[in-house]
PDB file of C-alpha atoms and ligand atoms in Angstrom:
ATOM      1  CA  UNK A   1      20.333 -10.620  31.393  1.00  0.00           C
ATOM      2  CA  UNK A   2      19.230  -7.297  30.083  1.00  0.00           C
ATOM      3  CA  UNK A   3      16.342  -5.015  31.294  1.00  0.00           C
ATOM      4  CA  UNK A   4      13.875  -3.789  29.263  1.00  0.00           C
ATOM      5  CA  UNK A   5      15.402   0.080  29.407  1.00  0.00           C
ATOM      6  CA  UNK A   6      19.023  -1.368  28.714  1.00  0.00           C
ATOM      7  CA  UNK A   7      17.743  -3.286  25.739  1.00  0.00           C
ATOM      8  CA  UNK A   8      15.813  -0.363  24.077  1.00  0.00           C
ATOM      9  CA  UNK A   9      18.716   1.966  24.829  1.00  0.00           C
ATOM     10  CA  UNK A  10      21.070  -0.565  23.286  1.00  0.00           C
ATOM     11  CA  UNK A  11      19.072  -0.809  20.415  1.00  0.00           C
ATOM     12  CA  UNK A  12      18.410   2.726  19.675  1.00  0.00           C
ATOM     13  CA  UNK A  13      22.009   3.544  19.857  1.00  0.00           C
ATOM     14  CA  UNK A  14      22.869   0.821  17.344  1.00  0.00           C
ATOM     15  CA  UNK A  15      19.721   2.052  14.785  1.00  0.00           C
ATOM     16  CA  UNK A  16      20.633   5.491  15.561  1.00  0.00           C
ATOM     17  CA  UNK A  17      24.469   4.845  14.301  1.00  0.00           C
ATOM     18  CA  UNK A  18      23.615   3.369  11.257  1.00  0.00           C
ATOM     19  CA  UNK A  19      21.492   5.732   9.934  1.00  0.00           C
ATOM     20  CA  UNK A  20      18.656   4.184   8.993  1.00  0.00           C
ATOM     21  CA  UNK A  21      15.419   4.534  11.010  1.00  0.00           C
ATOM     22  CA  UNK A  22      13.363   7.633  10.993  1.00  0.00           C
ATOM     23  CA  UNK A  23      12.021   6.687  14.507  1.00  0.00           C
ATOM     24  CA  UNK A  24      14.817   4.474  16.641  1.00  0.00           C
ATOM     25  CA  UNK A  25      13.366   4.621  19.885  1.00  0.00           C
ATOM     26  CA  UNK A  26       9.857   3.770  18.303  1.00  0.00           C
ATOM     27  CA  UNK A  27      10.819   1.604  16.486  1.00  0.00           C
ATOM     28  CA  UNK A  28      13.024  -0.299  19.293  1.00  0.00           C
ATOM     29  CA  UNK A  29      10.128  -0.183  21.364  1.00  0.00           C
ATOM     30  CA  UNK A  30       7.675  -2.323  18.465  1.00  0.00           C
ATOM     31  CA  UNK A  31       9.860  -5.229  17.871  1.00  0.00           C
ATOM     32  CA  UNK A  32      10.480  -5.066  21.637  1.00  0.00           C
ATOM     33  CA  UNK A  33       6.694  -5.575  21.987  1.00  0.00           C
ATOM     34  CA  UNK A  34       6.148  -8.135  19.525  1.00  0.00           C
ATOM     35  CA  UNK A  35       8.443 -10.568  21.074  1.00  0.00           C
ATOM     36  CA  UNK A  36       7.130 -10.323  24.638  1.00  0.00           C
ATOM     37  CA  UNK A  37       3.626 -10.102  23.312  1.00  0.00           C
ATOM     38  CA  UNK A  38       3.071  -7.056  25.070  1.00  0.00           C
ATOM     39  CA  UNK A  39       1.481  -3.259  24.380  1.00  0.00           C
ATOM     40  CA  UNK A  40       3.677  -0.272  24.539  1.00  0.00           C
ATOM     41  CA  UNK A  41       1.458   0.342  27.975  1.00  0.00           C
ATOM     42  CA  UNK A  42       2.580  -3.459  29.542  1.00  0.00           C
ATOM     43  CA  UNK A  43       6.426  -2.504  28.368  1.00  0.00           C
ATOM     44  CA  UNK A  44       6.469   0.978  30.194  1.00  0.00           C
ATOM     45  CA  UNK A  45       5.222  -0.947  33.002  1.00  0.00           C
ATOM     46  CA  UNK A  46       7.942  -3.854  32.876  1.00  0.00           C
ATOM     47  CA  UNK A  47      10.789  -1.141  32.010  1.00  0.00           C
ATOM     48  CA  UNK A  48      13.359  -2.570  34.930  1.00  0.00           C
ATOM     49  CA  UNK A  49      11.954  -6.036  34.312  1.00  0.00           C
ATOM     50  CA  UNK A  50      14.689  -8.208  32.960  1.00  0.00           C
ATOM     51  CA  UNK A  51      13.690  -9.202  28.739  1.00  0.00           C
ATOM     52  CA  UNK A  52      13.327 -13.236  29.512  1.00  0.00           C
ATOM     53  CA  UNK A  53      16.467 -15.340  27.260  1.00  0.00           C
ATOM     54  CA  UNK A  54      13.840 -16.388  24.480  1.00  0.00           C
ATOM     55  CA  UNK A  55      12.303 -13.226  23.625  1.00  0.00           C
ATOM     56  CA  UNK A  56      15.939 -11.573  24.185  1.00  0.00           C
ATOM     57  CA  UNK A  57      17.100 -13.781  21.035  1.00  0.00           C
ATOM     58  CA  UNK A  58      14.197 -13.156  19.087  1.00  0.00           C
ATOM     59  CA  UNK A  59      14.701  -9.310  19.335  1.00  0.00           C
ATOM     60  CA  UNK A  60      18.393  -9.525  18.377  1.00  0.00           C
ATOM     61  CA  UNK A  61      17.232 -11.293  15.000  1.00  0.00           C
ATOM     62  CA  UNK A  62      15.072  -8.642  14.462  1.00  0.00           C
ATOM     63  CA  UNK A  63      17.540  -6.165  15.352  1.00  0.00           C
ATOM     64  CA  UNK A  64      20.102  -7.090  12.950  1.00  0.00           C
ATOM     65  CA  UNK A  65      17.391  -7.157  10.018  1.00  0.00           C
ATOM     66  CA  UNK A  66      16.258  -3.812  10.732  1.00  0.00           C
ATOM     67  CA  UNK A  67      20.057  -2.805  11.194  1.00  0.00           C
ATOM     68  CA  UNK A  68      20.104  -4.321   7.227  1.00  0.00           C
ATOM     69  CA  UNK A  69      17.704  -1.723   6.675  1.00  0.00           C
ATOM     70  CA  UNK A  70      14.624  -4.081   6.198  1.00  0.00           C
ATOM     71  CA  UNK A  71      11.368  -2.521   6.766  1.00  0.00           C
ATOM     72  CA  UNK A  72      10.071  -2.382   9.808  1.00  0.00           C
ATOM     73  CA  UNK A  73       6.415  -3.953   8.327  1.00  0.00           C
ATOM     74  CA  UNK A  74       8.446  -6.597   6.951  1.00  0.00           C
ATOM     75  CA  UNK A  75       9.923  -7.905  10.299  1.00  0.00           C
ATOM     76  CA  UNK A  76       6.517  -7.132  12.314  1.00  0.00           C
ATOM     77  CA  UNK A  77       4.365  -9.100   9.426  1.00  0.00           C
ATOM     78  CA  UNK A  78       1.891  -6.521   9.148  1.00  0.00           C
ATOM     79  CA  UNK A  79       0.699  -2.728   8.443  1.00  0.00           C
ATOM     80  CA  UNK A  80      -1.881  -0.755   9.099  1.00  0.00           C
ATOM     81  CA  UNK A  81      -4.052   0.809   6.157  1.00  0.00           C
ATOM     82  CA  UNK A  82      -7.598   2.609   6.598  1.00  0.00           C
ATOM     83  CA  UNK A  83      -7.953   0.880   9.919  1.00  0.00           C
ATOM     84  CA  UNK A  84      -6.798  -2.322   9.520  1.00  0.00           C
ATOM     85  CA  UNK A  85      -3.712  -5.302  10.337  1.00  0.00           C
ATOM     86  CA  UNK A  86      -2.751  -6.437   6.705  1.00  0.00           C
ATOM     87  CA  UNK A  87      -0.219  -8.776   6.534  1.00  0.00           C
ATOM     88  CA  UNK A  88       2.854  -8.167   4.471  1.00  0.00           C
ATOM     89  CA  UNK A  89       6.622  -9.460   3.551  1.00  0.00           C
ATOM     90  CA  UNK A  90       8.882  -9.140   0.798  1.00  0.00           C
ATOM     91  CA  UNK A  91       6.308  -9.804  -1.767  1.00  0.00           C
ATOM     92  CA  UNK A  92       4.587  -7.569  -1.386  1.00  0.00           C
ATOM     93  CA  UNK A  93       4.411  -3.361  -1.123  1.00  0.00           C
ATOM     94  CA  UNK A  94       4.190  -2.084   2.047  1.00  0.00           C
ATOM     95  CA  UNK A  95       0.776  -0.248   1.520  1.00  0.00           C
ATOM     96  CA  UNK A  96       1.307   3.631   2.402  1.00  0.00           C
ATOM     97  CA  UNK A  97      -0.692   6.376   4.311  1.00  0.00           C
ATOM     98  CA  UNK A  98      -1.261   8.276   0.915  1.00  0.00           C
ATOM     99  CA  UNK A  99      -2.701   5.322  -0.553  1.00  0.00           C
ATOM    100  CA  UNK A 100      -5.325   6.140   1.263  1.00  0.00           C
ATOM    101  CA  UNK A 101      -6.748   8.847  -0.803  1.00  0.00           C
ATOM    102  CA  UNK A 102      -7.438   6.631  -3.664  1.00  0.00           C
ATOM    103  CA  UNK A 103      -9.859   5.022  -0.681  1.00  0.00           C
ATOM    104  CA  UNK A 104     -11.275   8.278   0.388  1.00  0.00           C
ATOM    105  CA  UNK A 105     -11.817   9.133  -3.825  1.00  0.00           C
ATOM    106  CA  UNK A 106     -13.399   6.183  -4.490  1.00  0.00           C
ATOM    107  CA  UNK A 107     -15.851   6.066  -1.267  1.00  0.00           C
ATOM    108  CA  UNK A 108     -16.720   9.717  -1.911  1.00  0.00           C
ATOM    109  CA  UNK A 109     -17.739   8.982  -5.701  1.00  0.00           C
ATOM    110  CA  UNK A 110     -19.651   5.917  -4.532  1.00  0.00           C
ATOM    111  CA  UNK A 111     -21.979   7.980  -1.814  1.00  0.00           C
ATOM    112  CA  UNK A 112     -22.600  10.851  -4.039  1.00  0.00           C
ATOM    113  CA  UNK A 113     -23.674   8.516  -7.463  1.00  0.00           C
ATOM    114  CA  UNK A 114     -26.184   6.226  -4.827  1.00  0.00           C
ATOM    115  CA  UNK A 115     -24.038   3.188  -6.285  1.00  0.00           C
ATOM    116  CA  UNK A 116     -25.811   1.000  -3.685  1.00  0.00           C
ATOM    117  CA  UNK A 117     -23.789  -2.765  -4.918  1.00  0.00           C
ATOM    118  CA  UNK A 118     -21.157  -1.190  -7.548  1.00  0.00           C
ATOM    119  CA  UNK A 119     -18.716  -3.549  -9.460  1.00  0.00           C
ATOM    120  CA  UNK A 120     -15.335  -2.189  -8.561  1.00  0.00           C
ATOM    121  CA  UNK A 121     -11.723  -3.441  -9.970  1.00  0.00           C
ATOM    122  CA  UNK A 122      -8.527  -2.993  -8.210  1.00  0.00           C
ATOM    123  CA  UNK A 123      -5.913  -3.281 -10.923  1.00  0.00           C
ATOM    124  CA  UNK A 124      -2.116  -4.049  -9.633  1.00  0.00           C
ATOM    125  CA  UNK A 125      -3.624  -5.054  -5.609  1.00  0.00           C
ATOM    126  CA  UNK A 126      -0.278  -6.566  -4.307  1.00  0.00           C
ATOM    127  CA  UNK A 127      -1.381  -6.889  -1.018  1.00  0.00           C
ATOM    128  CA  UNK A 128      -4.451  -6.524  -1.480  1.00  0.00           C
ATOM    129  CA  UNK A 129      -5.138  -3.326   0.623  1.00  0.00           C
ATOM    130  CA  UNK A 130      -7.140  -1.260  -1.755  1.00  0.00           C
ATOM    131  CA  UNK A 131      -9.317  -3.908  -3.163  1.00  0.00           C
ATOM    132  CA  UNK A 132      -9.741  -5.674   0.218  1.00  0.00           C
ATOM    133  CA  UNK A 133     -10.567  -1.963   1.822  1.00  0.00           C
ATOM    134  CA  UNK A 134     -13.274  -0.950  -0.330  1.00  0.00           C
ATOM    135  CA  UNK A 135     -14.770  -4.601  -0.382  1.00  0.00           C
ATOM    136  CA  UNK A 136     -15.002  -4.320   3.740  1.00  0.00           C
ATOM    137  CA  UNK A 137     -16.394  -0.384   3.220  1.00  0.00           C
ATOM    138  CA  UNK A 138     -18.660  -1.992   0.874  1.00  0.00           C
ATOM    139  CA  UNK A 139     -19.861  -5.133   1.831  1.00  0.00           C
ATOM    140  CA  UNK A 140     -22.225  -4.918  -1.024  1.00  0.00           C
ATOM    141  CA  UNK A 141     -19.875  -4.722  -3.634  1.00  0.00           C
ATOM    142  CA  UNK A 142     -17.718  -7.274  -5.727  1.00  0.00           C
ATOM    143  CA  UNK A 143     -14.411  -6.744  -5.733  1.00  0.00           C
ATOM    144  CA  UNK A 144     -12.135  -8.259  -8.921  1.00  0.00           C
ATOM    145  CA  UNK A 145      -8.748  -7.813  -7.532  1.00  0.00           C
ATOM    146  CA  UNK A 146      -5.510  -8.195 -10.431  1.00  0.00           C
ATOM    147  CA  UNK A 147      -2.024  -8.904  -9.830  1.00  0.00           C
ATOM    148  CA  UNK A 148       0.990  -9.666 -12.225  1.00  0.00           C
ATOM    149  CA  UNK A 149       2.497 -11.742  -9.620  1.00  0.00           C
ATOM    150  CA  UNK A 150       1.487 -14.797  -8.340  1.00  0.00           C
ATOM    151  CA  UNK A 151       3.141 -14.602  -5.152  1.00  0.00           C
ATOM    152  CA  UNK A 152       1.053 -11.351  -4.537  1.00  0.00           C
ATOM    153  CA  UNK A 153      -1.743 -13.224  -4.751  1.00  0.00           C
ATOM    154  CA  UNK A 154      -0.949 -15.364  -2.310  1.00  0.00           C
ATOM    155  CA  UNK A 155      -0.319 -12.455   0.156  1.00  0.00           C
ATOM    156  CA  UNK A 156      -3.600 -11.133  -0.939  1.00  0.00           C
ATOM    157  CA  UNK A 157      -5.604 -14.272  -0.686  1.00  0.00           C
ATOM    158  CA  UNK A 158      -4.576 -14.611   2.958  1.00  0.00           C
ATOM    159  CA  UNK A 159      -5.181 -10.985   4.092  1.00  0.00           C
ATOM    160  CA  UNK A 160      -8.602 -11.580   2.122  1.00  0.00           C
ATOM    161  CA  UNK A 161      -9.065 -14.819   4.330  1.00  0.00           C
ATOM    162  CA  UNK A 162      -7.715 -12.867   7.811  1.00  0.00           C
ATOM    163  CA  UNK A 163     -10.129  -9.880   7.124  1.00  0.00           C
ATOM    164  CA  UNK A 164     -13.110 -11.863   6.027  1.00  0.00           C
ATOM    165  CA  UNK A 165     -13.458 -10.133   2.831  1.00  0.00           C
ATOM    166  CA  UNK A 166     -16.018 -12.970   1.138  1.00  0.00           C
ATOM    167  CA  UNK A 167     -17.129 -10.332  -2.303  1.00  0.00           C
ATOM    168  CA  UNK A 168     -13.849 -10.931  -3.749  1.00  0.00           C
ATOM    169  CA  UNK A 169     -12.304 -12.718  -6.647  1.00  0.00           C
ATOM    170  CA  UNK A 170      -8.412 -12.522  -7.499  1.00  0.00           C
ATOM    171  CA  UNK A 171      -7.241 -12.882 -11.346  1.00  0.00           C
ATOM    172  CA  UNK A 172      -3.484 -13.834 -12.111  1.00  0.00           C
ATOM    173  CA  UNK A 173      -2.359 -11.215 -14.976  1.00  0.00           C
ATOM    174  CA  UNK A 174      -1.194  -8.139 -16.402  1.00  0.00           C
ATOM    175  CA  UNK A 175      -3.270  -4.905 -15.648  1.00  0.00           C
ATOM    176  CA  UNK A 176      -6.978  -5.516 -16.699  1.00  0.00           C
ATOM    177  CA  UNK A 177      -6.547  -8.285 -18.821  1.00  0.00           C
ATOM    178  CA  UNK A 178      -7.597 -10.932 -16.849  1.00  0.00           C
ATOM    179  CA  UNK A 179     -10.913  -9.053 -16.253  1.00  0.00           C
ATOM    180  CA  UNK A 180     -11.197  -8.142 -20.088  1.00  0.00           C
ATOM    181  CA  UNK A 181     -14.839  -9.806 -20.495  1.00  0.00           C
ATOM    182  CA  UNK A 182     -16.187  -7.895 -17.190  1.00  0.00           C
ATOM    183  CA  UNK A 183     -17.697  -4.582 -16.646  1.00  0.00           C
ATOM    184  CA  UNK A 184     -17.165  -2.500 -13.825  1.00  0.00           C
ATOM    185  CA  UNK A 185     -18.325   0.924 -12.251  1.00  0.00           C
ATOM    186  CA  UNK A 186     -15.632   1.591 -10.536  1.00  0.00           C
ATOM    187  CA  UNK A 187     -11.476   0.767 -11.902  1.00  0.00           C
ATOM    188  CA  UNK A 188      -8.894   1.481  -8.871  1.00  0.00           C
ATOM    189  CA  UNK A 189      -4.908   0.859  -8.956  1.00  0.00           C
ATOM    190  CA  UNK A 190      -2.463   2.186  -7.269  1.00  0.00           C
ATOM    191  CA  UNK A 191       0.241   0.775 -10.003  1.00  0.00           C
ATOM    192  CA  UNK A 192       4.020   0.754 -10.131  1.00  0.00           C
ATOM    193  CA  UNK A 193       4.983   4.357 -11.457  1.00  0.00           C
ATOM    194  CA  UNK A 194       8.722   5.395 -10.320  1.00  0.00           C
ATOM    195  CA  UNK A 195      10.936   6.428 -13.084  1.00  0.00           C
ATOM    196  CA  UNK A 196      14.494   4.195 -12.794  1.00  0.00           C
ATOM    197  CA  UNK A 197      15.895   7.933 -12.102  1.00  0.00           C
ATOM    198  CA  UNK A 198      13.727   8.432  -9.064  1.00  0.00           C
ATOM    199  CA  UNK A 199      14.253   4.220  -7.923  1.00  0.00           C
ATOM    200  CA  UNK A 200      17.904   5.377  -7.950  1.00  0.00           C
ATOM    201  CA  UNK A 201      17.060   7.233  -5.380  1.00  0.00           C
ATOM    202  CA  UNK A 202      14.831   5.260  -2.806  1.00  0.00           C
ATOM    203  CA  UNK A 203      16.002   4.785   0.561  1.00  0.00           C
ATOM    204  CA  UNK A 204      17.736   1.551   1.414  1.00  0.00           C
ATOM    205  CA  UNK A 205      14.657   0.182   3.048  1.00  0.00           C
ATOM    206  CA  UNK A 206      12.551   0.598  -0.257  1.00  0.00           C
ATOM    207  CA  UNK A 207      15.066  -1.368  -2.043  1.00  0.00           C
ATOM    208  CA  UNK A 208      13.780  -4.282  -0.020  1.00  0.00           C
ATOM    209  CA  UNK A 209      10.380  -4.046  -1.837  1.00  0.00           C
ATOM    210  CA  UNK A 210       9.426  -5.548  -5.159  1.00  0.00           C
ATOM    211  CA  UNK A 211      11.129  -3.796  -7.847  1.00  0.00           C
ATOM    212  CA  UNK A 212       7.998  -4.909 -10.123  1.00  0.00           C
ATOM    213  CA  UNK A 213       5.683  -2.799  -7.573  1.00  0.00           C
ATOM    214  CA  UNK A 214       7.325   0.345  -7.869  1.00  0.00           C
ATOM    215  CA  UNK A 215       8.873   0.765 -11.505  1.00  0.00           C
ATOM    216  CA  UNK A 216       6.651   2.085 -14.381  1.00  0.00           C
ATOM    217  CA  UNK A 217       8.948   1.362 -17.374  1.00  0.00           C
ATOM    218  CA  UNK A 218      11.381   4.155 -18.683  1.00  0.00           C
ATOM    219  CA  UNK A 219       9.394   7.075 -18.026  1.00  0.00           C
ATOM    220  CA  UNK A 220       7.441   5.779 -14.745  1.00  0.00           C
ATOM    221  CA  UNK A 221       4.034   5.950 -16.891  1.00  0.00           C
ATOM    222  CA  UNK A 222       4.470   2.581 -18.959  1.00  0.00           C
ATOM    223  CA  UNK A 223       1.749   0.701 -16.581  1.00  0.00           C
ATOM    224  CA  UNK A 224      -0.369   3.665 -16.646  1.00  0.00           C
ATOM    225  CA  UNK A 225      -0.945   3.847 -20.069  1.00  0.00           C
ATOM    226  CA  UNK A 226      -1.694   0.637 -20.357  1.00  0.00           C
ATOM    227  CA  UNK A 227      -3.662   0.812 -17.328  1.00  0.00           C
ATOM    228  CA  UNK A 228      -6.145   3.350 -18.852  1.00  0.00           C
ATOM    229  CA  UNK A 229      -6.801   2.175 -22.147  1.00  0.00           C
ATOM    230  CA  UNK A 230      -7.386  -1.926 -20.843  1.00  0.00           C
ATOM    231  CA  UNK A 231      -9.757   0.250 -17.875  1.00  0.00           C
ATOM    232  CA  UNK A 232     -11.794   2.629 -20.258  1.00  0.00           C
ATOM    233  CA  UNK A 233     -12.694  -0.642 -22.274  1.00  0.00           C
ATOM    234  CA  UNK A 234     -13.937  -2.911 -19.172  1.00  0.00           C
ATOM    235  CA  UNK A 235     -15.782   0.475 -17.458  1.00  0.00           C
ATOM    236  CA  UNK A 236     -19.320   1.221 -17.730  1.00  0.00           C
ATOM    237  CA  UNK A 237     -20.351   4.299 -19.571  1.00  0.00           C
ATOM    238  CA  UNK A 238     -21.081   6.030 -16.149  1.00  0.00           C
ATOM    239  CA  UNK A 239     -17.814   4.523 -14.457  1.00  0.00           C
ATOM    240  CA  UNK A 240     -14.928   5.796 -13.103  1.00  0.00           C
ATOM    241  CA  UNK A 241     -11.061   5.513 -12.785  1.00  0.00           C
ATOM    242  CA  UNK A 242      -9.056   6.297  -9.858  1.00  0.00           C
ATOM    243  CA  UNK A 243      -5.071   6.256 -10.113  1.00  0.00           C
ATOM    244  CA  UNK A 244      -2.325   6.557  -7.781  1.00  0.00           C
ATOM    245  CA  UNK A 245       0.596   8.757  -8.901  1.00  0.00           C
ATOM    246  CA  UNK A 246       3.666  10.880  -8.021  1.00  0.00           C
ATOM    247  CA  UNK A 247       2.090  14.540  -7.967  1.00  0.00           C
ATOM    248  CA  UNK A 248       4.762  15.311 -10.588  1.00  0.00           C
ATOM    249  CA  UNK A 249       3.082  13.235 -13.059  1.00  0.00           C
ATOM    250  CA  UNK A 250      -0.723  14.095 -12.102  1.00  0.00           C
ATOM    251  CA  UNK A 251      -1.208  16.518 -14.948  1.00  0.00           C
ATOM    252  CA  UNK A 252       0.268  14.006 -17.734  1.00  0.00           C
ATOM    253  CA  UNK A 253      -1.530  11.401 -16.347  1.00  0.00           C
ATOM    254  CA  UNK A 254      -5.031  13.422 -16.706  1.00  0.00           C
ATOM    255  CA  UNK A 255      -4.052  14.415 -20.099  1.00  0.00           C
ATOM    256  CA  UNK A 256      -3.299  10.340 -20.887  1.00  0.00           C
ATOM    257  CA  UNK A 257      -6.958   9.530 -19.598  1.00  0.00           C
ATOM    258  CA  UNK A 258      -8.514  12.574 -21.511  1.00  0.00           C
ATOM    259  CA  UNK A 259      -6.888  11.316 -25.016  1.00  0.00           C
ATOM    260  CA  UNK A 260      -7.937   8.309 -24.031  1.00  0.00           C
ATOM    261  CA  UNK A 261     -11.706   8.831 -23.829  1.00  0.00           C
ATOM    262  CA  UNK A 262     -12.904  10.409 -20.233  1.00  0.00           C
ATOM    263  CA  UNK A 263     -14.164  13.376 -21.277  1.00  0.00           C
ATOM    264  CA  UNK A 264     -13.886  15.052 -17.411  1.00  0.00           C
ATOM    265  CA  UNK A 265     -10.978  14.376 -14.992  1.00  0.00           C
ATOM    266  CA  UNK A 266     -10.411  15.519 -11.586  1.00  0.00           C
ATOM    267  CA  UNK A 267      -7.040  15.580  -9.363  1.00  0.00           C
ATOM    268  CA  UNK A 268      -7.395  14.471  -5.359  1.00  0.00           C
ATOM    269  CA  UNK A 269      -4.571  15.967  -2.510  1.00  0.00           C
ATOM    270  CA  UNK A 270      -2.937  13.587  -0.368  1.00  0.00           C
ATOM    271  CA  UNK A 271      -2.294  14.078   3.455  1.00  0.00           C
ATOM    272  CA  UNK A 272       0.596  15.843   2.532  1.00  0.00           C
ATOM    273  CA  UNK A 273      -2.057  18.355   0.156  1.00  0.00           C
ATOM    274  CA  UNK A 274      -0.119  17.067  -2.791  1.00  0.00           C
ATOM    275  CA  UNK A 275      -1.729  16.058  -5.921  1.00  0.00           C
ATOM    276  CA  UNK A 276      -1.718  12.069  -5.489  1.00  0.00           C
ATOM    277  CA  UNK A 277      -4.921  10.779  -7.175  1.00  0.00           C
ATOM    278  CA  UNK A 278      -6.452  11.151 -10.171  1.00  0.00           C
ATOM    279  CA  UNK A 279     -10.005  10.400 -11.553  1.00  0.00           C
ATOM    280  CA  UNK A 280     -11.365  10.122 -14.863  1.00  0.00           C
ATOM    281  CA  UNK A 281     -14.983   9.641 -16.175  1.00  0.00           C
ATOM    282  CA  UNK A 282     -17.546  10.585 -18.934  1.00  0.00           C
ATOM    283  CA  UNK A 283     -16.748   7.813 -21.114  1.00  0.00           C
ATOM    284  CA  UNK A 284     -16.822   9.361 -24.637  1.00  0.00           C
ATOM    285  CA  UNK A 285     -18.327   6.741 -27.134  1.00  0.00           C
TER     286      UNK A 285
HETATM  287  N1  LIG B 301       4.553   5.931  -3.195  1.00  0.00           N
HETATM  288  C1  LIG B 301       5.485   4.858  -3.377  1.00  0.00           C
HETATM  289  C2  LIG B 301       6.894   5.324  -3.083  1.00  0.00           C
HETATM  290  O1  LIG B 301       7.222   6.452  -3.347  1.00  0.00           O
HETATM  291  C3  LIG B 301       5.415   4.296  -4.766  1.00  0.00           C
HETATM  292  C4  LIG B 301       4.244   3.426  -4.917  1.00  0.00           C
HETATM  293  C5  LIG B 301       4.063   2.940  -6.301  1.00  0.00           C
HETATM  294  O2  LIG B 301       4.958   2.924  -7.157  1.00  0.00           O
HETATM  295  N2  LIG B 301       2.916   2.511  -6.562  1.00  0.00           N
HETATM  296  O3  LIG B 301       7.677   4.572  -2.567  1.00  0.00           O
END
């Protein structure tokens, strides 16, 4: 039988050799946890403690998937975004830190226009995260949430469930389209927008992720365009658009939702203070 210590050394070596992890140790140390159902507190505690047979197995499964480079949010079953456990597996996006800004936008646009129970889309949800986010910030919204995919619905519709998010509704279908009768003061997406050229050059554990999640056509901005012309026709005249985006592509994507019709747009930093989000509103008529 093998102690707590032995097993996380084992298994840091093993992560460590292949290359993959960013964080071995930390990483050894989660799955670690999740099996014996403990906090990283109770495992420091139990380090000379032999790992009991069951939980011993269960960690080598995990192990080898992460040694297959599988994401570590994958194996746990969950992520954290803006606070909270949403579940996630292969198909889905793993929702990321930056994604967050698109929150922060949104929420900041809300409290300074007094929108006390806005209408708010989130185009291209996958998990759900965004839509689910701002429906929990804003219990007095309603939340549309889109997806392409049925099986990201599903994921969606149970993180909705977990979370208790009851002002939501989820449409089957590409970009707005299944919301093409509705109105809305606020459009959100964080949509797929890698060039093939830049997919090429994902780390292994990406490739594990939907391919439809995080290609935008040839040029990375296929969904995008689409994106803004289907959301300047179901926005109010006062509404507003927030996008995810590469910071390469911020500018061009501004200039797409200017030519399309928002007379003003503004670009939002990421954690990183890259360019990340943009906005567009004034609605020309
Ligand atoms: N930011 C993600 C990545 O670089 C891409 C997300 C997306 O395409 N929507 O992996």
């Amino acid at each position: 039988m093998d102690t707590v210590s032995s097993t996380l050394a084992r298994a840091t070596r093993l992560m460590k050799d292949a290359g993959l992890a960013d964080s071995p140790s930390l990483d050894a140390r989660l799955l670690l946890c999740a099996v014996m159902d403990v906090s990283q507190e109770q495992l420091l505690a139990r380090w000379h403690t032999e790992v009991p047979e069951e939980a011993s197995q269960r960690f080598a499964a995990m192990l080898s998937a992460r040694l297959a480079a599988t994401p570590m949010a994958y194996i746990l079953g969950w992520r954290e975004f803006y606070g909270r456990r949403f579940h996630v597996d292969e198909r889905v996006l793993i929702p990321r830190p930056d994604t967050e800004t698109l929150i922060e936008a949104a929420l900041a646009w809300i409290q300074e226009h007094s929108l006390e129970a806005p209408d708010i889309a989130d185009i291209c949800t996958g998990s759900g995260a965004v839509g689910i986010t701002l429906a929990l910030e804003l219990p007095s919204s309603r939340v549309a949430l889109t997806d392409i995919s049925a099986s990201a619905l599903e994921v969606a519709t149970e993180n909705a469930m977990r979370l208790g998010a009851g002002n939501i509704r989820l449409y089957q279908g590409d970009v707005t389209e299944p919301v093409a009768s509705e109105s809305f003061d606020i459009v959100v997406s964080n949509p797929p927008y890698l060039t093939p050229h830049w997919y090429s050059h994902v780390e292994a554990q990406v490739l594990k992720e939907p391919r439809l999640a995080l290609v935008g056509g040839d040029d990375g901005l296929t969904i995008i365009r689409r994106l803004v012309v289907g959301a300047r026709s179901v926005l109010a005249p006062e509404g507003a658009l927030f996008l995810e985006c590469d910071w390469r592509q911020c500018d061009e994507v501004a200039r797409i939702m200017e030519r399309c019709g928002f007379a003003q747009t503004w670009i939002y930093n990421d954690l990183a203070g890259r360019p990340r989000v943009v906005r567009g509103n004034g609605i020309c008529m």
